[in-house]
Short mmCIF file of C-alpha atoms in Angstrom, two decimals:
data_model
loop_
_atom_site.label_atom_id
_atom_site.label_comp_id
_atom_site.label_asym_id
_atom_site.label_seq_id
_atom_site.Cartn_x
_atom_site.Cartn_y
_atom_site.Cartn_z
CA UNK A 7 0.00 0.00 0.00
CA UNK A 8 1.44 3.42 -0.98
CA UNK A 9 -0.05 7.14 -0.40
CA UNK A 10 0.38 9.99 -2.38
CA UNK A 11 -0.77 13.94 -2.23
CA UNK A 12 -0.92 15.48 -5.72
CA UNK A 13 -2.64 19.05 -6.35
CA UNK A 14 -5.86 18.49 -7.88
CA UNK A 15 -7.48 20.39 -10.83
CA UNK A 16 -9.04 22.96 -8.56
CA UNK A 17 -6.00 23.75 -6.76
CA UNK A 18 -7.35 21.20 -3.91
CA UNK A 19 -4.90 18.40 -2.19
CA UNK A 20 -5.83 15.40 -3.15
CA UNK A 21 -4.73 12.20 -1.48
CA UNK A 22 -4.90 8.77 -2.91
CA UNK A 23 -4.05 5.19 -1.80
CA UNK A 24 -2.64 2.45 -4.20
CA UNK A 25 -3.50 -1.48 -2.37
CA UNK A 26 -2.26 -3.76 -4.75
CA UNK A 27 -2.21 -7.20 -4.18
CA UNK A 28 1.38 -9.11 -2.46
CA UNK A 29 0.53 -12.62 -3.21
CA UNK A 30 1.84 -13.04 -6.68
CA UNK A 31 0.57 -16.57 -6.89
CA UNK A 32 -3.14 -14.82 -6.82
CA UNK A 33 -3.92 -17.63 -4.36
CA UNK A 34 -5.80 -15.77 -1.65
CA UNK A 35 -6.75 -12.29 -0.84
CA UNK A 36 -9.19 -10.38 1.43
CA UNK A 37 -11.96 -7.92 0.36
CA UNK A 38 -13.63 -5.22 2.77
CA UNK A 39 -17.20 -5.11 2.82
CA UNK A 40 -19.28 -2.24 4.07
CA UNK A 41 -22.57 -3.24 4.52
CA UNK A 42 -25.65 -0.72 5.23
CA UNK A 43 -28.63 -1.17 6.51
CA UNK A 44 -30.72 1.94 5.29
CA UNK A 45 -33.56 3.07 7.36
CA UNK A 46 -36.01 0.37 8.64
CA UNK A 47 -34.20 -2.27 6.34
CA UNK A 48 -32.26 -3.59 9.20
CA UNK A 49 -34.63 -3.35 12.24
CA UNK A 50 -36.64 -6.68 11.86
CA UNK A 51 -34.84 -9.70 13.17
CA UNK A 52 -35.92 -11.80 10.31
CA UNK A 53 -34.24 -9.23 7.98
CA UNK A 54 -30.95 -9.67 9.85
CA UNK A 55 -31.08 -13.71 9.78
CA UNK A 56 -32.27 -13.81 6.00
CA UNK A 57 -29.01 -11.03 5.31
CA UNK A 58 -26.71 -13.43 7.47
CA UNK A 59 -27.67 -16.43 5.47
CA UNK A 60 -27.38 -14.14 2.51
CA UNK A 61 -23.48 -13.42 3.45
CA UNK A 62 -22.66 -16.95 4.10
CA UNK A 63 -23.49 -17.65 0.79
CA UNK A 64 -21.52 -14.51 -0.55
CA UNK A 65 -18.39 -15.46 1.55
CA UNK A 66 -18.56 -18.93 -0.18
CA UNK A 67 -18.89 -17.81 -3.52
CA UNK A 68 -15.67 -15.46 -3.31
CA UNK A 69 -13.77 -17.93 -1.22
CA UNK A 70 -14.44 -20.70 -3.55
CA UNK A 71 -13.77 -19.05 -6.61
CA UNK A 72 -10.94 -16.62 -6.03
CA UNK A 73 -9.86 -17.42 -2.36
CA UNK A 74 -11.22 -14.08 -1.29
CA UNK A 75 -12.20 -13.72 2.48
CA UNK A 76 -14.68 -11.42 3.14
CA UNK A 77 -14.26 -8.77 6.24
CA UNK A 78 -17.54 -7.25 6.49
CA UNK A 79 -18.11 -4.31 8.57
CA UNK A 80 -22.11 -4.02 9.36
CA UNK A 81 -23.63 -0.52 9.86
CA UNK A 82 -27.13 0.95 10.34
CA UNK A 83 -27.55 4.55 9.09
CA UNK A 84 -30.80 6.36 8.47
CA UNK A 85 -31.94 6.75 4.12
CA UNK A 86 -34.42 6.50 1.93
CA UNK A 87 -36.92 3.23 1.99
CA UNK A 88 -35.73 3.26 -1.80
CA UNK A 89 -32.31 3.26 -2.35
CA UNK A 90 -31.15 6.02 -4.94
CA UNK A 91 -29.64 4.27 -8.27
CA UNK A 92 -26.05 4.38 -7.51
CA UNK A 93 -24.71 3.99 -11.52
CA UNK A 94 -26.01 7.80 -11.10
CA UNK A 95 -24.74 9.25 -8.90
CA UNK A 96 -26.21 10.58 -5.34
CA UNK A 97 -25.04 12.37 -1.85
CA UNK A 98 -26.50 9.94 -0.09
CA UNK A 99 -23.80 7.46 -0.93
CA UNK A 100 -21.09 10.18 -0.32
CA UNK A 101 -22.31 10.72 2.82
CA UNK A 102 -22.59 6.70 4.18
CA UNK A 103 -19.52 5.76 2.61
CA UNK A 104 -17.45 8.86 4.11
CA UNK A 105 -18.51 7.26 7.16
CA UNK A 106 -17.11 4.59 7.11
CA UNK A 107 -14.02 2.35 6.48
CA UNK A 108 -11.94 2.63 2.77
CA UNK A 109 -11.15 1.39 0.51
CA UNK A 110 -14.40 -1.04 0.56
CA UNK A 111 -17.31 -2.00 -1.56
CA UNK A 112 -20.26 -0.63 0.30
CA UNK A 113 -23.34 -2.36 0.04
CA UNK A 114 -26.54 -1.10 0.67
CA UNK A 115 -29.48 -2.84 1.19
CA UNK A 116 -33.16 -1.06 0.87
CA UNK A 117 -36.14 -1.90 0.70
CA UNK A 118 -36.44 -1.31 -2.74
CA UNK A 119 -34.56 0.47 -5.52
CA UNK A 120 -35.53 4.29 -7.02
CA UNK A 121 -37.43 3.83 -10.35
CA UNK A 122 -36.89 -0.35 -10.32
CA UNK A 123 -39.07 -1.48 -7.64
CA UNK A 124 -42.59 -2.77 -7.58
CA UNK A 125 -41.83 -5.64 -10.57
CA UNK A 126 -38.98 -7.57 -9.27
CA UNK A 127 -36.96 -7.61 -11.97
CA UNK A 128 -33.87 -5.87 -10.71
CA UNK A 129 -32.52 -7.26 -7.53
CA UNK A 130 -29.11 -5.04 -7.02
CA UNK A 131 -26.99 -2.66 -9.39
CA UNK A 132 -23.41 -1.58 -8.92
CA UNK A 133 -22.50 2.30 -9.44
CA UNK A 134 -19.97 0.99 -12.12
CA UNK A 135 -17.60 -1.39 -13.27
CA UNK A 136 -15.40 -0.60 -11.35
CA UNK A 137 -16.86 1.64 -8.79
CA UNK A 138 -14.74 3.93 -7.25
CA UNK A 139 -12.39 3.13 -4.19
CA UNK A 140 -13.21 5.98 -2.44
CA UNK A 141 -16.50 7.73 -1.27
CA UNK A 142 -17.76 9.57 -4.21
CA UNK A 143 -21.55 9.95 -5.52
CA UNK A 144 -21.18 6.52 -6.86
CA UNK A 145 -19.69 4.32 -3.98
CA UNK A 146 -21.73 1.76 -3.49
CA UNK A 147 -23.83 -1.40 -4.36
CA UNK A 148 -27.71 -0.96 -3.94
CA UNK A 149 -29.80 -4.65 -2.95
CA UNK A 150 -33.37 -4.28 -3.02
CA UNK A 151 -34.65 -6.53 -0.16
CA UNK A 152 -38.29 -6.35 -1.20
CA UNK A 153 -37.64 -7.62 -4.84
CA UNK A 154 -34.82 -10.59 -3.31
CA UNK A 155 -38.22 -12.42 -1.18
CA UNK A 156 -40.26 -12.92 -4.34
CA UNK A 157 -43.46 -12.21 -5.41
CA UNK A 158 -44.72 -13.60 -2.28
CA UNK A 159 -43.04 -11.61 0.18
CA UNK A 160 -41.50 -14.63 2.11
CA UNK A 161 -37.72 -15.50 1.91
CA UNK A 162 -37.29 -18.80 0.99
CA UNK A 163 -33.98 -20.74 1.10
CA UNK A 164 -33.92 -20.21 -2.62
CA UNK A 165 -34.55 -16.70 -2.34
CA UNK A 166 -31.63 -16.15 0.30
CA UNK A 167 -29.36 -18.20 -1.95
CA UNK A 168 -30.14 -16.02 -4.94
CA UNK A 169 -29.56 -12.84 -2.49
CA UNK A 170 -25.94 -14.01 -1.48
CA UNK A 171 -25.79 -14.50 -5.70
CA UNK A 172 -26.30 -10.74 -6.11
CA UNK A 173 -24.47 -9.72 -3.55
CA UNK A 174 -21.04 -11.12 -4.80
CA UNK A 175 -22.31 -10.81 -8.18
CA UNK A 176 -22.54 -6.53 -7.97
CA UNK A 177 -19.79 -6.75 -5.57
CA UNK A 178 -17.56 -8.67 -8.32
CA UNK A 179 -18.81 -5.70 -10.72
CA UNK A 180 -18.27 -3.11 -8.52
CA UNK A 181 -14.51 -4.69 -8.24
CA UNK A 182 -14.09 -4.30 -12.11
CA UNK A 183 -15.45 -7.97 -13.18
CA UNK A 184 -17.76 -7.89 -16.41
CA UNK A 185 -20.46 -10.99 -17.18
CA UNK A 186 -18.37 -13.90 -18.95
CA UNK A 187 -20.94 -12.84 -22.18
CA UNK A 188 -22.34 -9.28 -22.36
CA UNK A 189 -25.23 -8.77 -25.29
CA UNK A 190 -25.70 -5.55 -26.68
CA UNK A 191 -26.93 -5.47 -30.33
CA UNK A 192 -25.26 -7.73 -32.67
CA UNK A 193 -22.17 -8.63 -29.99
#
């Protein structure tokens, strides 16, 4: 890990971290997690076991597939019920993540998404690929947990596996990792 100051293009200091990697066989690693509960999302009991469950399975996914341990840090901040869409850009995620360690992926799960919720279709969405490092507009991952239970409400065991899923799935995006096959078009 190395730090720098540079003058930025306002005149402003500007500090920046570099955290590369030391195992050169790629063989394990560790990834910090920043998870938020926004607003009411984390004050039922039954939200907190289904999101436990939901982390087991995320831990397993990285560990099995890249050797990456998880260190989640767990917060509970006051937000909107729906999460703004982080690919755009909001304070909100400025804010929370300024709060709290870096560099991370910060994770925030809502009740439901700004503009996505109501059908189910969309279940998280990463600011980018990557997102940034540091807290900007666009640090973080948004989970809806209304569209993760289903049509019917209920988490089943399905419906908690496919919640860990997302969660290493935006948080794989947000780390710089495209889908294996992308459509768009003709590609």
């Amino acid at each position: 890990t190395a730090s720098a100051k540079i003058d930025g293009p306002a005149g402003e200091n500007v500090t920046f971290t570099v955290a590369s990697k030391a195992d050169p066989q790629l063989s394990n690693g560790r990834m910090r997690v920043n998870l938020f509960f926004v607003g009411d999302a984390g004050q039922e009991q039954t939200t907190r076991d289904v999101v436990e469950s939901a982390l087991q399975e995320f831990r397993g996914i990285f560990m099995s597939k890249a050797a990456i341990e998880l260190d989640v840090n767990e917060y509970e901040i006051d937000g909107p019920e729906r999460l703004p869409i982080p690919l755009y850009g909001d304070k909100f995620y400025r804010s929370a993540s300024s709060s709290a360690q870096s560099p991370a992926v910060n994770v925030f799960i809502g009740g439901d998404i700004e503009g996505l919720g109501g059908s189910g279709e969309l279940l998280g969405i990463s600011a980018g690929i990557p997102g940034p490092a540091m807290p900007s507009e666009r640090s973080g991952v948004a989970i809806s947990f209304f569209s993760g239970a289903g049509p019917d409400g209920i988490y089943s065991s399905q419906d908690v596996r496919i919640l860990g899923e997302t969660l290493a799935h935006e948080s794989a995006h947000f780390m710089g990792l495209y889908h294996v096959v992308d459509f768009s078009g003709n590609v």
